[in-house]
Amino acid sequence: MWESFWFEFINFYFIPGLVLGCIYALGAIGITLTFGILRFANFAHGEIMMTSSYLTWEFVLVASSFGLILHPIIGAIPASICSIFLALIVDRFFYKPFRNSPTIMIVIASFGMMLIIRSLVQVIWGPNQITFVKGIAKPNQFIKDFTSNFDMMILIPNKHISILLGTIIIMLVFNYLLSSTKIGKGMRAVSDNPNLAEVSGINVENIVKATWVVGGFCAAAAGVFLALDTQFIESTMGFRMLLPMFAAAILGGIGRPFGAVAGGLIIGLAEELSAYPWLGNGPVISPGYKSGVAFSIMVLMLIFRPSGLFRGKVF
Amino acid sequence: MNFDTILSINKLVAGYGETEILHKISISVNKNEIVSIIGPNGAGKSTILKAILGTLNIKSGEIFLKKTKINGVKPSDVVKKGVGYVPQTDNVFVSLSVHENLEMGAWTIENNLNDKFEELYNLFPDLKDKKKQLAGQLSGGQRQMLAMAKALILDAKVLLLDEPTAGLSPKYRLEIFDTIQRINKSGLPILMVEQNAKQALQISHRGYVLVDGSNRYTGTGAELSSDPEVARMFLGSRG
Amino acid sequence: MEIFLGYFLYAMSLLTVGGIYALLALGLNVQWGFAGLFNAGVAGFAAIGAYTYALLTTAESQFHFGGLELPLVVGDILAMIFAGIVATIIGLICIRLRADYLAIATIGIAEIIKLILKNETNITNGPRGINKIPRTWEHFTEERFYTNFPMNLFLNQKGWEAFFASIPKWWWQPFFAITIILIVIITYFFLEKLRVSPWGRMMTAIRENEKAAAAAGKNVTKRRIEAFILGAVIMGLAGAFLGQHLRLIEPTQTFDPSKMTFLVWVMLIAGGSGNNKGAILGAFLIWFVWSSSELVTNGVIEILATMFDSIDISILKNRAGFIRMLFIGLLLQLILQRYPKGILPEKRPAISGKY
Amino acid sequence: MSKIALEVQNLEKHYGGLQAVRGISFKVLEGQIFGLIGPNGAGKTTTFNMIAGSEIPTSGKIFLYSNDITGVPTHKLYDLGLLRTFQLSQEYKKMTVLENLMVAGSHQVGENIFNSWFSSKKVNLREKEILEKAFDSLEFLGLSKLKSDLAGNLSGGQKKLLEIGRTMMTDAKLVLLDEPGAGVNPTLMLKIIEMIRRLNTERGYTFCIIEHDMDLIADLCQKVVVLSEGQVLTEGPMSKVKNDERVIQAYFGGGVDT
Amino acid sequence: YSDVKIGNPMARTGPIPELVKPMSAAVDLAVEHVNDQGGLFSDGQKYIAVKVDSACDPVAAVDAVTKLVNVEVVTGIVGPVCSGATIAQAESVSIPAGVVTLSVSASSPAISEMENGTDLVFRTAASDAYQGIALAELAMSKGIKDIAVSYANDDYNAAIAAVFSKAFTSMGGKITGNEAHEPNKASYRSEVNTLGSGSNNLALFAYYGSSGITIMRNALETGAFENFIGADGMLAQEVIDQLGAENLGNVTFTTSASDSSTDAFKSWKKHADAANVPASDPFVPNSYDAAFLMALAIEKAGSADRSKISAALREVANGPGEKILPGEWKKAKEIIASGGSIDYVGAAGPQDFDENGDVAGLFSKNTVVDGKWKPVVIK
Ligand SMILES: Nc1ncnc2c1ncn2[C@@H]1O[C@H](COP(=O)(O)OP(=O)(O)OP(=O)(O)O)[C@@H](O)[C@H]1O
Ligand SMILES: Nc1ncnc2c1ncn2[C@@H]1O[C@H](COP(=O)(O)OP(=O)(O)OP(=O)(O)O)[C@@H](O)[C@H]1O
Ligand SMILES: [Mg+2]
Ligand SMILES: [Mg+2]
């Protein structure tokens, strides 16, 4: 009884929740950074995710036309560089003019960018879904055999292993970057008071660029991981993730990248676990309310602890 | 141009947007000098400092740091060229700790600064106790000290102070003026804006009185303090 | 002649929808322009207004709750009241959140409202929505209206049938458009009066610096909620009229925030937030551009096709919708950069001349 | 014997581990001009914040004319006649200077939505009175020229003046001034001192002033309380306080030139 | 004027652009046939479909059709795609203006009972009232006794799921779980597993693009279900391409489609293949039929006069008269010119309108054979 509970719970609810959470977490890092440093909610963030997965697909396709079979993760490297450039270009031409305007301007501008990027992708690649990876991912046999020796069989496909590992690696690099380099500190200063940062000799524009580089890279990673998991790409995939990612960023505390990670994991787990038959046979709340789970957590968080789990900013 | 001039402003015209605040202002700071700018509220004193830093559009006139023209240079580059600046308001990073604020002051410097930090903490013992506290939780006066300390870390060529003693207790006010003199003796020229005009003029080599965005009086600190007209109109002397 | 009539009726429809959006923008202007409340749940309040009106005024149906067949004006009023009640509840919970946080909370709440409308099928008919919503003026031509009080006082059923057959079928369209425009104008006058009144001054003060406003004796929380409710009431009314105009509402697409909420924000910002005239101008302008851009993109693609025979226009044609979105997005960026304070910027009311 | 306008009993405020205020008691008599001085970080502003309702005391009580006002929100205190200014000026940036003052007017009938829709007459009448008052205050502060400028564009000192101007807009009983002189030109400062005195004698305002400018304190205050490290160091008339050894140590640093 | 315009509002943006693309192409094909074979009327006027975006959204649809009716002065409307948009535009714009709407895929039962006495709304797709029942019969015939139902919470899928559940229960089957799911989520693993604990069979009602494929994938990955049935929204080559034919052995989806053995369908298939239009995709033949029927009605009416279309449409669709197959414009035109009567037999079925303007359902079940969907007509 207990064992079968664990088996089901871990394999069908916990691990999927964790994977989803990792994707949310990576996306939320970019959101929390732009929110904290540039002080606006970037609605175009999901589109950068989406574009990077399209670019990855395109790179893999082009390579294969030269007879080169690339793993999508390899294809993601040039794609994430392109996404970073995309983020920088968007910032230069569409956000920078509003740097000294009220926040709302840049929020609206980012909403406009969301439309522009998405329709560009739709015009170029069409609105149809594109297969990213074909077929069905079966659980990793080695882990399955190995863990079943201990009566704790774990079913986890390779794609999920790479998503989990990838997220951990990115997180570690990121940790180093923010806590042990000057850039991390500069970001905090700019986020606090850009004018003062400027007259303290900090080149604010460079810090802003660094923010986009980091945020763009994390978005690219999140986009590719999402495509790896769902195995297809389509033009609204970024927007679908946007609100839960906002929720994750707020949950963790704005301007707190590690908060965003924690928030992402919590939202991901909560969404998946909401369908678990905690009482009786059916899900506790109808899966029709699934996205409500993330929003409810977020709204409750905003009300009872607006600074988030990790004491982020409250403007 | 005087060979020893560190900072010189020449017939500067500047303002915010359309409105012109400064009308052909000329000011200079020579080697080893403390120079004060005094004047009524809204005369344009802070505006001058902002113009030097480059956060303002300059319509005409020139600003030289030593021999390089610095109008139109980005603020962060002006700081890199050696201009230290303490704004009048919003002069600390409120969500950073006291120590991190000091580190931000040292942004443009690469080498290890622990000694320098120690020195500053000795100068402002209040801050030492509050190293880890967020600057936003400091009292008004403590903030002012932090802002000063932050600017002093840089080995600047010239230091611009906008009302460094506003809100400080008499004891600290004296200490700040002392400090200013001490720093100055070590070879750093200082341009400050002050409303504690009497005390400021006492320690200044030269002073400018600014009214409505134009130079009104110029002279040595002693001259200005003793000028009855200046005293009555700007120093708050009674009678 | 027929062509002329066509353009006339299209103009009426532009006025109708433009007017509905103008109401939404005016409501948002109270919240954002006056009080600085970043409400990103506009579509949620419009949905509440629309559903309230629909459930109360439609004829009985097996699919959804309601069928009370209340008089339409009562439906409008209750739509406003109900939107106000929901705003009060949300306000009591969320109003102390600042700017972007309030925005995200209201997005979340609007999303939850949408989920409720979608999932509580017994009441709302779920994703299939409610149809046959009676439309002001046009409803007189429905039997259940002209056979009842007060219409039956004037003519009997036969008489009305004959009368309606004798006038053009589109007679109600200008009336409907004018009704909405009148409501916009009345709302404008009430809001404008508020803006220049001490109330408006106080709201702006709270927007600018709540600490100082509290020290000047303003009950910041209460006043914020007040503005939030007032805005929501106007949005609820707009929702009721949107329901009438569409005659069918459903939760998913009609009140999709990435269309409605966003569009209303663009209207307000482009027109000039804080300025009631700006809100109205922005609404009509943007709606006109939005609506007519479809004809324009189609035209442009045709022209491109005749200019360059070689390009395969079937792809462009299939993607015309996306090209239009692209165009709208770029236009928006242009307006924002060209008029950062809106086409009619906020002006403080002139004081000395007035009193 | 005049009434007690403000009484503070054993007030304490802790921020986490930090004890900003640790048991302060003092009384302010009606009609008095009262000074609160002390080194930076002594807890003066914190005390003000608690009195004015923007911070809740950890313990202790506050009485305004014998009414317990501990924890009463700021806007209600305004109705009870308690007004405060801020050490770091708080203006309405995007409103004109004139409007900044008018907001502070009392008995604004027009702040009721329905009044401003349906009782224009009543509203306009009151507006006229408020406007007149605002013009007087502007005149006095020398800000008349700037009346239609946005307050956000004022210089640091002008903002400070505006802060004081607000207190002139109402019929307050007790006014808390937090460093009214910081950053204000000395000549103007003399005028401010004059104004405070006039409000005190002509209108009977009670003042409670935090200030580091000893000229101002010595000129105005009948009584001062010296705070240090969150506690009352000593109290009495300025002439007595300024010679107190401990005060000199902690506060003046031997630099008192009055 | 030498052109006759019809309006073609379709959800080119919005939630299901991928389904709409081939439908739009089918409309183009019908228009091409008409124009290539002599155009309309004796003077060979050009038949033009003005394409606008109804986005599956009542707001967009009402606005789009307002423009069509008033500015473009179209003679009739072919479209929209979604039921909500169809009802809204009809009640709000086209019925008041007296313009015929001929929807290509709106399948909501509500459409049948919408108009009162105006006879202005028709459709070439069957109401899902029929398909849900057909699917339940299919499940029974496969020996399925118990089944879990998961449907996307949108107007189309919620409706068909409701009809199916009712029919299946009344036939003696057991519904072990019946849950709506929110479309457009990245993962449905937990839903799938919770439902999977009750039954090995899943009835899935979703658009493949917004949630269908993801649910199938999640179910196949964890092995929660063995048999899958479902309806139109899932029927696309994309599903096979993404999931792999080898994994789809136990999958059967129905669609409101066409008896491929009829002459009409063969004729359609020939033309469709030549024009590279996917002949059997959901609602693609229905789209062709609608555009072609509208042209026939206009030809029959003899002018672009809106008020005559409704009656003419019934005449050309319901017969009696000479049978006309897809692509046979020239033949039809000649018969009409000579005063004869015709009866269009469509790619998707006979296309005879009942008093509500509905057509009878004809359905196929589709399984994967050699990496393609293979349809077999069941009813
Ligand atoms: N951001 C701004 N935009 C527009 N006008 C401004 C701005 N900042 C200041 N001003 C105006 O410029 C004039 C000079 O301001 P400045 O801050 O230089 O005065 P100041 O001499 O430093 O006065 P104080 O002693 O009070 O600080 C003032 O009249 C003020 O209203
Ligand atoms: N929100 C807060 N959180 C933590 N500590 C605080 C907070 N506000 C003030 N403090 C601390 O409380 C002490 C008293 O501060 P307060 O502002 O009352 O000083 P003050 O007497 O007004 O000084 P000044 O004359 O410099 O304005 C200071 O040490 C300050 O750092
Ligand atoms: Mg200044
Ligand atoms: Mg203080």
mmCIF file of N, CA and C in Angstrom, chain A residues 12-13 16 20 24 127-131 133-139 159-160 226 229-232 240-241 244 271-272 275-277 281-283 286-288 290-291, chain E residues 12 17-19 21 153 179-182 184-191 193-194 197 208-211 213-214 216-217 220-222 238 240-244 246-247:
data_model
loop_
_atom_site.group_PDB
_atom_site.id
_atom_site.type_symbol
_atom_site.label_atom_id
_atom_site.label_comp_id
_atom_site.label_asym_id
_atom_site.label_seq_id
_atom_site.Cartn_x
_atom_site.Cartn_y
_atom_site.Cartn_z
ATOM 1 N N PHE A 12 4.747 9.782 -10.766
ATOM 2 C CA PHE A 12 3.734 10.402 -11.607
ATOM 3 C C PHE A 12 3.354 11.803 -11.166
ATOM 4 N N TYR A 13 3.731 12.174 -9.995
ATOM 5 C CA TYR A 13 3.367 13.517 -9.536
ATOM 6 C C TYR A 13 4.594 14.333 -9.171
ATOM 7 N N PRO A 16 7.368 14.739 -12.316
ATOM 8 C CA PRO A 16 6.843 15.691 -13.310
ATOM 9 C C PRO A 16 6.736 17.106 -12.758
ATOM 10 N N LEU A 20 8.618 20.379 -14.381
ATOM 11 C CA LEU A 20 7.882 21.596 -14.718
ATOM 12 C C LEU A 20 8.423 22.772 -13.907
ATOM 13 N N TYR A 24 9.830 26.450 -15.084
ATOM 14 C CA TYR A 24 9.321 27.702 -14.515
ATOM 15 C C TYR A 24 10.445 28.490 -13.870
ATOM 16 N N PRO A 127 1.936 29.375 -37.989
ATOM 17 C CA PRO A 127 1.369 29.178 -36.653
ATOM 18 C C PRO A 127 1.350 27.717 -36.226
ATOM 19 N N ASN A 128 1.660 26.817 -37.148
ATOM 20 C CA ASN A 128 1.480 25.400 -36.814
ATOM 21 C C ASN A 128 2.516 24.901 -35.828
ATOM 22 N N GLN A 129 2.117 23.861 -35.133
ATOM 23 C CA GLN A 129 3.076 23.182 -34.269
ATOM 24 C C GLN A 129 4.160 22.545 -35.111
ATOM 25 N N ILE A 130 5.337 22.479 -34.531
ATOM 26 C CA ILE A 130 6.442 21.811 -35.201
ATOM 27 C C ILE A 130 6.981 20.756 -34.255
ATOM 28 N N THR A 131 7.238 19.596 -34.793
ATOM 29 C CA THR A 131 7.783 18.535 -33.948
ATOM 30 C C THR A 131 9.220 18.865 -33.583
ATOM 31 N N VAL A 133 11.096 16.915 -31.008
ATOM 32 C CA VAL A 133 11.697 15.584 -30.923
ATOM 33 C C VAL A 133 10.567 14.588 -31.146
ATOM 34 N N LYS A 134 10.810 13.629 -32.014
ATOM 35 C CA LYS A 134 9.746 12.672 -32.329
ATOM 36 C C LYS A 134 9.616 11.589 -31.272
ATOM 37 N N GLY A 135 8.451 11.013 -31.194
ATOM 38 C CA GLY A 135 8.288 9.772 -30.448
ATOM 39 C C GLY A 135 7.978 9.962 -28.981
ATOM 40 N N ILE A 136 8.011 8.829 -28.291
ATOM 41 C CA ILE A 136 7.658 8.813 -26.881
ATOM 42 C C ILE A 136 8.917 8.529 -26.078
ATOM 43 N N ALA A 137 9.108 9.308 -25.031
ATOM 44 C CA ALA A 137 10.304 9.096 -24.209
ATOM 45 C C ALA A 137 9.998 8.052 -23.147
ATOM 46 N N LYS A 138 10.747 6.938 -23.206
ATOM 47 C CA LYS A 138 10.540 5.898 -22.201
ATOM 48 C C LYS A 138 11.503 6.119 -21.044
ATOM 49 N N PRO A 139 11.164 5.600 -19.874
ATOM 50 C CA PRO A 139 12.037 5.809 -18.718
ATOM 51 C C PRO A 139 13.430 5.225 -18.941
ATOM 52 N N LYS A 159 15.115 12.680 -21.073
ATOM 53 C CA LYS A 159 14.918 14.114 -21.287
ATOM 54 C C LYS A 159 14.756 14.826 -19.946
ATOM 55 N N HIS A 160 14.128 14.135 -19.005
ATOM 56 C CA HIS A 160 13.949 14.783 -17.705
ATOM 57 C C HIS A 160 15.258 14.842 -16.938
ATOM 58 N N LEU A 226 11.706 23.384 -22.197
ATOM 59 C CA LEU A 226 10.266 23.175 -22.362
ATOM 60 C C LEU A 226 10.005 22.373 -23.634
ATOM 61 N N ASP A 229 10.802 18.822 -23.231
ATOM 62 C CA ASP A 229 9.815 18.086 -22.448
ATOM 63 C C ASP A 229 8.551 17.819 -23.254
ATOM 64 N N THR A 230 7.987 18.882 -23.854
ATOM 65 C CA THR A 230 6.735 18.675 -24.584
ATOM 66 C C THR A 230 6.999 18.101 -25.972
ATOM 67 N N GLN A 231 8.230 18.196 -26.427
ATOM 68 C CA GLN A 231 8.682 17.639 -27.699
ATOM 69 C C GLN A 231 8.096 18.329 -28.919
ATOM 70 N N PHE A 232 7.358 19.417 -28.709
ATOM 71 C CA PHE A 232 6.975 20.199 -29.879
ATOM 72 C C PHE A 232 7.155 21.672 -29.563
ATOM 73 N N ARG A 240 2.033 30.882 -22.742
ATOM 74 C CA ARG A 240 1.373 29.948 -21.827
ATOM 75 C C ARG A 240 2.094 29.864 -20.495
ATOM 76 N N MET A 241 3.412 30.022 -20.559
ATOM 77 C CA MET A 241 4.206 29.846 -19.344
ATOM 78 C C MET A 241 4.304 31.143 -18.549
ATOM 79 N N PRO A 244 2.361 31.688 -14.896
ATOM 80 C CA PRO A 244 2.964 30.903 -13.814
ATOM 81 C C PRO A 244 4.381 31.360 -13.476
ATOM 82 N N GLU A 271 1.065 22.713 -9.057
ATOM 83 C CA GLU A 271 0.170 22.461 -10.180
ATOM 84 C C GLU A 271 -0.026 20.970 -10.389
ATOM 85 N N GLU A 272 1.069 20.231 -10.347
ATOM 86 C CA GLU A 272 0.941 18.800 -10.601
ATOM 87 C C GLU A 272 0.240 18.096 -9.438
ATOM 88 N N ALA A 275 -3.718 17.767 -8.821
ATOM 89 C CA ALA A 275 -4.568 16.742 -9.417
ATOM 90 C C ALA A 275 -4.429 15.415 -8.690
ATOM 91 N N TYR A 276 -3.611 15.369 -7.647
ATOM 92 C CA TYR A 276 -3.421 14.106 -6.943
ATOM 93 C C TYR A 276 -4.679 13.775 -6.151
ATOM 94 N N PRO A 277 -5.095 12.510 -6.199
ATOM 95 C CA PRO A 277 -6.313 12.139 -5.458
ATOM 96 C C PRO A 277 -6.062 12.062 -3.959
ATOM 97 N N ASN A 281 -10.953 9.094 -4.866
ATOM 98 C CA ASN A 281 -10.377 8.700 -6.140
ATOM 99 C C ASN A 281 -10.117 9.851 -7.089
ATOM 100 N N GLY A 282 -10.950 10.887 -7.006
ATOM 101 C CA GLY A 282 -10.826 11.947 -7.989
ATOM 102 C C GLY A 282 -9.873 13.014 -7.502
ATOM 103 N N PRO A 283 -9.482 13.894 -8.404
ATOM 104 C CA PRO A 283 -8.644 15.021 -7.985
ATOM 105 C C PRO A 283 -9.409 15.908 -7.002
ATOM 106 N N SER A 286 -11.072 20.324 -9.492
ATOM 107 C CA SER A 286 -11.145 19.953 -10.899
ATOM 108 C C SER A 286 -9.912 20.458 -11.644
ATOM 109 N N PRO A 287 -9.340 19.606 -12.522
ATOM 110 C CA PRO A 287 -8.182 20.055 -13.291
ATOM 111 C C PRO A 287 -8.509 21.277 -14.145
ATOM 112 N N GLY A 288 -9.787 21.541 -14.346
ATOM 113 C CA GLY A 288 -10.155 22.759 -15.066
ATOM 114 C C GLY A 288 -9.672 23.999 -14.341
ATOM 115 N N LYS A 290 -6.759 24.147 -12.905
ATOM 116 C CA LYS A 290 -5.323 23.966 -12.677
ATOM 117 C C LYS A 290 -4.541 25.279 -12.672
ATOM 118 N N SER A 291 -4.787 26.111 -13.690
ATOM 119 C CA SER A 291 -3.989 27.341 -13.686
ATOM 120 C C SER A 291 -4.378 28.238 -12.532
ATOM 121 N N ARG E 12 -8.191 32.627 -38.287
ATOM 122 C CA ARG E 12 -6.815 32.504 -38.775
ATOM 123 C C ARG E 12 -5.802 32.761 -37.666
ATOM 124 N N PRO E 17 -5.204 28.002 -35.221
ATOM 125 C CA PRO E 17 -4.829 28.377 -36.593
ATOM 126 C C PRO E 17 -4.417 27.164 -37.426
ATOM 127 N N GLU E 18 -3.840 26.148 -36.765
ATOM 128 C CA GLU E 18 -3.345 25.029 -37.566
ATOM 129 C C GLU E 18 -4.477 24.222 -38.182
ATOM 130 N N LEU E 19 -5.633 24.175 -37.486
ATOM 131 C CA LEU E 19 -6.774 23.475 -38.060
ATOM 132 C C LEU E 19 -7.373 24.261 -39.215
ATOM 133 N N LYS E 21 -5.972 26.387 -41.361
ATOM 134 C CA LYS E 21 -5.197 26.630 -42.581
ATOM 135 C C LYS E 21 -5.683 25.781 -43.767
ATOM 136 N N ASN E 153 -11.414 22.400 -21.792
ATOM 137 C CA ASN E 153 -12.541 23.222 -21.386
ATOM 138 C C ASN E 153 -12.772 24.369 -22.365
ATOM 139 N N GLU E 179 -13.302 14.600 -16.390
ATOM 140 C CA GLU E 179 -12.687 15.847 -15.924
ATOM 141 C C GLU E 179 -12.400 16.792 -17.084
ATOM 142 N N ALA E 180 -12.708 18.058 -16.856
ATOM 143 C CA ALA E 180 -12.264 19.081 -17.794
ATOM 144 C C ALA E 180 -10.787 19.315 -17.539
ATOM 145 N N HIS E 181 -10.037 19.662 -18.567
ATOM 146 C CA HIS E 181 -8.689 20.149 -18.298
ATOM 147 C C HIS E 181 -8.512 21.515 -18.946
ATOM 148 N N GLU E 182 -7.639 22.282 -18.354
ATOM 149 C CA GLU E 182 -7.371 23.628 -18.844
ATOM 150 C C GLU E 182 -6.404 23.499 -20.020
ATOM 151 N N ASN E 184 -3.596 24.337 -22.950
ATOM 152 C CA ASN E 184 -2.367 25.131 -22.994
ATOM 153 C C ASN E 184 -1.488 25.030 -21.764
ATOM 154 N N LYS E 185 -1.502 23.906 -21.085
ATOM 155 C CA LYS E 185 -0.540 23.741 -20.002
ATOM 156 C C LYS E 185 0.618 22.898 -20.531
ATOM 157 N N ALA E 186 1.744 22.997 -19.846
ATOM 158 C CA ALA E 186 2.925 22.294 -20.343
ATOM 159 C C ALA E 186 2.892 20.812 -19.996
ATOM 160 N N SER E 187 2.137 20.451 -19.000
ATOM 161 C CA SER E 187 2.147 19.054 -18.591
ATOM 162 C C SER E 187 0.781 18.653 -18.060
ATOM 163 N N TYR E 188 0.378 17.428 -18.390
ATOM 164 C CA TYR E 188 -0.878 16.904 -17.860
ATOM 165 C C TYR E 188 -0.648 15.569 -17.183
ATOM 166 N N ARG E 189 0.560 15.352 -16.721
ATOM 167 C CA ARG E 189 0.892 14.018 -16.215
ATOM 168 C C ARG E 189 0.025 13.647 -15.029
ATOM 169 N N SER E 190 -0.174 14.602 -14.134
ATOM 170 C CA SER E 190 -0.938 14.233 -12.943
ATOM 171 C C SER E 190 -2.401 13.957 -13.282
ATOM 172 N N GLU E 191 -2.990 14.758 -14.180
ATOM 173 C CA GLU E 191 -4.372 14.489 -14.574
ATOM 174 C C GLU E 191 -4.481 13.091 -15.174
ATOM 175 N N ASN E 193 -2.636 10.523 -14.795
ATOM 176 C CA ASN E 193 -2.472 9.432 -13.851
ATOM 177 C C ASN E 193 -3.660 9.274 -12.926
ATOM 178 N N THR E 194 -4.225 10.402 -12.542
ATOM 179 C CA THR E 194 -5.393 10.306 -11.670
ATOM 180 C C THR E 194 -6.545 9.629 -12.403
ATOM 181 N N SER E 197 -6.123 5.773 -13.022
ATOM 182 C CA SER E 197 -6.295 4.793 -11.958
ATOM 183 C C SER E 197 -7.668 4.140 -12.034
ATOM 184 N N TYR E 208 -5.676 19.068 -30.922
ATOM 185 C CA TYR E 208 -4.349 18.475 -30.750
ATOM 186 C C TYR E 208 -3.318 19.542 -30.428
ATOM 187 N N GLY E 209 -3.529 20.740 -30.969
ATOM 188 C CA GLY E 209 -2.509 21.781 -30.814
ATOM 189 C C GLY E 209 -2.447 22.366 -29.428
ATOM 190 N N SER E 210 -3.574 22.442 -28.737
ATOM 191 C CA SER E 210 -3.487 23.155 -27.465
ATOM 192 C C SER E 210 -3.325 22.232 -26.268
ATOM 193 N N SER E 211 -3.815 20.998 -26.348
ATOM 194 C CA SER E 211 -3.543 20.109 -25.226
ATOM 195 C C SER E 211 -3.504 18.648 -25.628
ATOM 196 N N ILE E 213 -2.036 16.629 -27.963
ATOM 197 C CA ILE E 213 -0.801 15.867 -28.131
ATOM 198 C C ILE E 213 -0.095 15.704 -26.795
ATOM 199 N N THR E 214 -0.099 16.758 -26.017
ATOM 200 C CA THR E 214 0.604 16.669 -24.735
ATOM 201 C C THR E 214 -0.039 15.613 -23.844
ATOM 202 N N MET E 216 -1.774 12.973 -24.820
ATOM 203 C CA MET E 216 -1.456 11.660 -25.387
ATOM 204 C C MET E 216 -0.033 11.257 -25.012
ATOM 205 N N ARG E 217 0.866 12.218 -25.143
ATOM 206 C CA ARG E 217 2.264 11.899 -24.866
ATOM 207 C C ARG E 217 2.430 11.539 -23.389
ATOM 208 N N LEU E 220 1.041 8.128 -22.835
ATOM 209 C CA LEU E 220 1.846 7.039 -23.395
ATOM 210 C C LEU E 220 3.147 6.860 -22.604
ATOM 211 N N GLU E 221 3.740 7.956 -22.190
ATOM 212 C CA GLU E 221 4.999 7.876 -21.438
ATOM 213 C C GLU E 221 4.836 7.061 -20.166
ATOM 214 N N THR E 222 3.742 7.314 -19.473
ATOM 215 C CA THR E 222 3.578 6.644 -18.194
ATOM 216 C C THR E 222 2.763 5.373 -18.314
ATOM 217 N N GLU E 238 -0.088 15.717 -37.838
ATOM 218 C CA GLU E 238 0.836 16.187 -36.812
ATOM 219 C C GLU E 238 0.897 15.215 -35.628
ATOM 220 N N ILE E 240 0.490 12.004 -35.564
ATOM 221 C CA ILE E 240 1.295 10.827 -35.908
ATOM 222 C C ILE E 240 2.765 11.217 -35.992
ATOM 223 N N ASP E 241 3.010 12.347 -36.644
ATOM 224 C CA ASP E 241 4.405 12.781 -36.804
ATOM 225 C C ASP E 241 5.072 12.967 -35.458
ATOM 226 N N GLN E 242 4.326 13.508 -34.528
ATOM 227 C CA GLN E 242 4.969 13.811 -33.251
ATOM 228 C C GLN E 242 5.097 12.592 -32.358
ATOM 229 N N LEU E 243 4.049 11.801 -32.306
ATOM 230 C CA LEU E 243 4.068 10.712 -31.332
ATOM 231 C C LEU E 243 4.643 9.431 -31.915
ATOM 232 N N GLY E 244 4.680 9.351 -33.221
ATOM 233 C CA GLY E 244 5.208 8.149 -33.846
ATOM 234 C C GLY E 244 4.109 7.120 -34.038
ATOM 235 N N GLU E 246 4.191 4.054 -34.372
ATOM 236 C CA GLU E 246 4.332 2.798 -33.621
ATOM 237 C C GLU E 246 3.656 2.880 -32.259
ATOM 238 N N ASN E 247 3.456 4.085 -31.749
ATOM 239 C CA ASN E 247 2.839 4.218 -30.435
ATOM 240 C C ASN E 247 1.322 4.371 -30.488
#
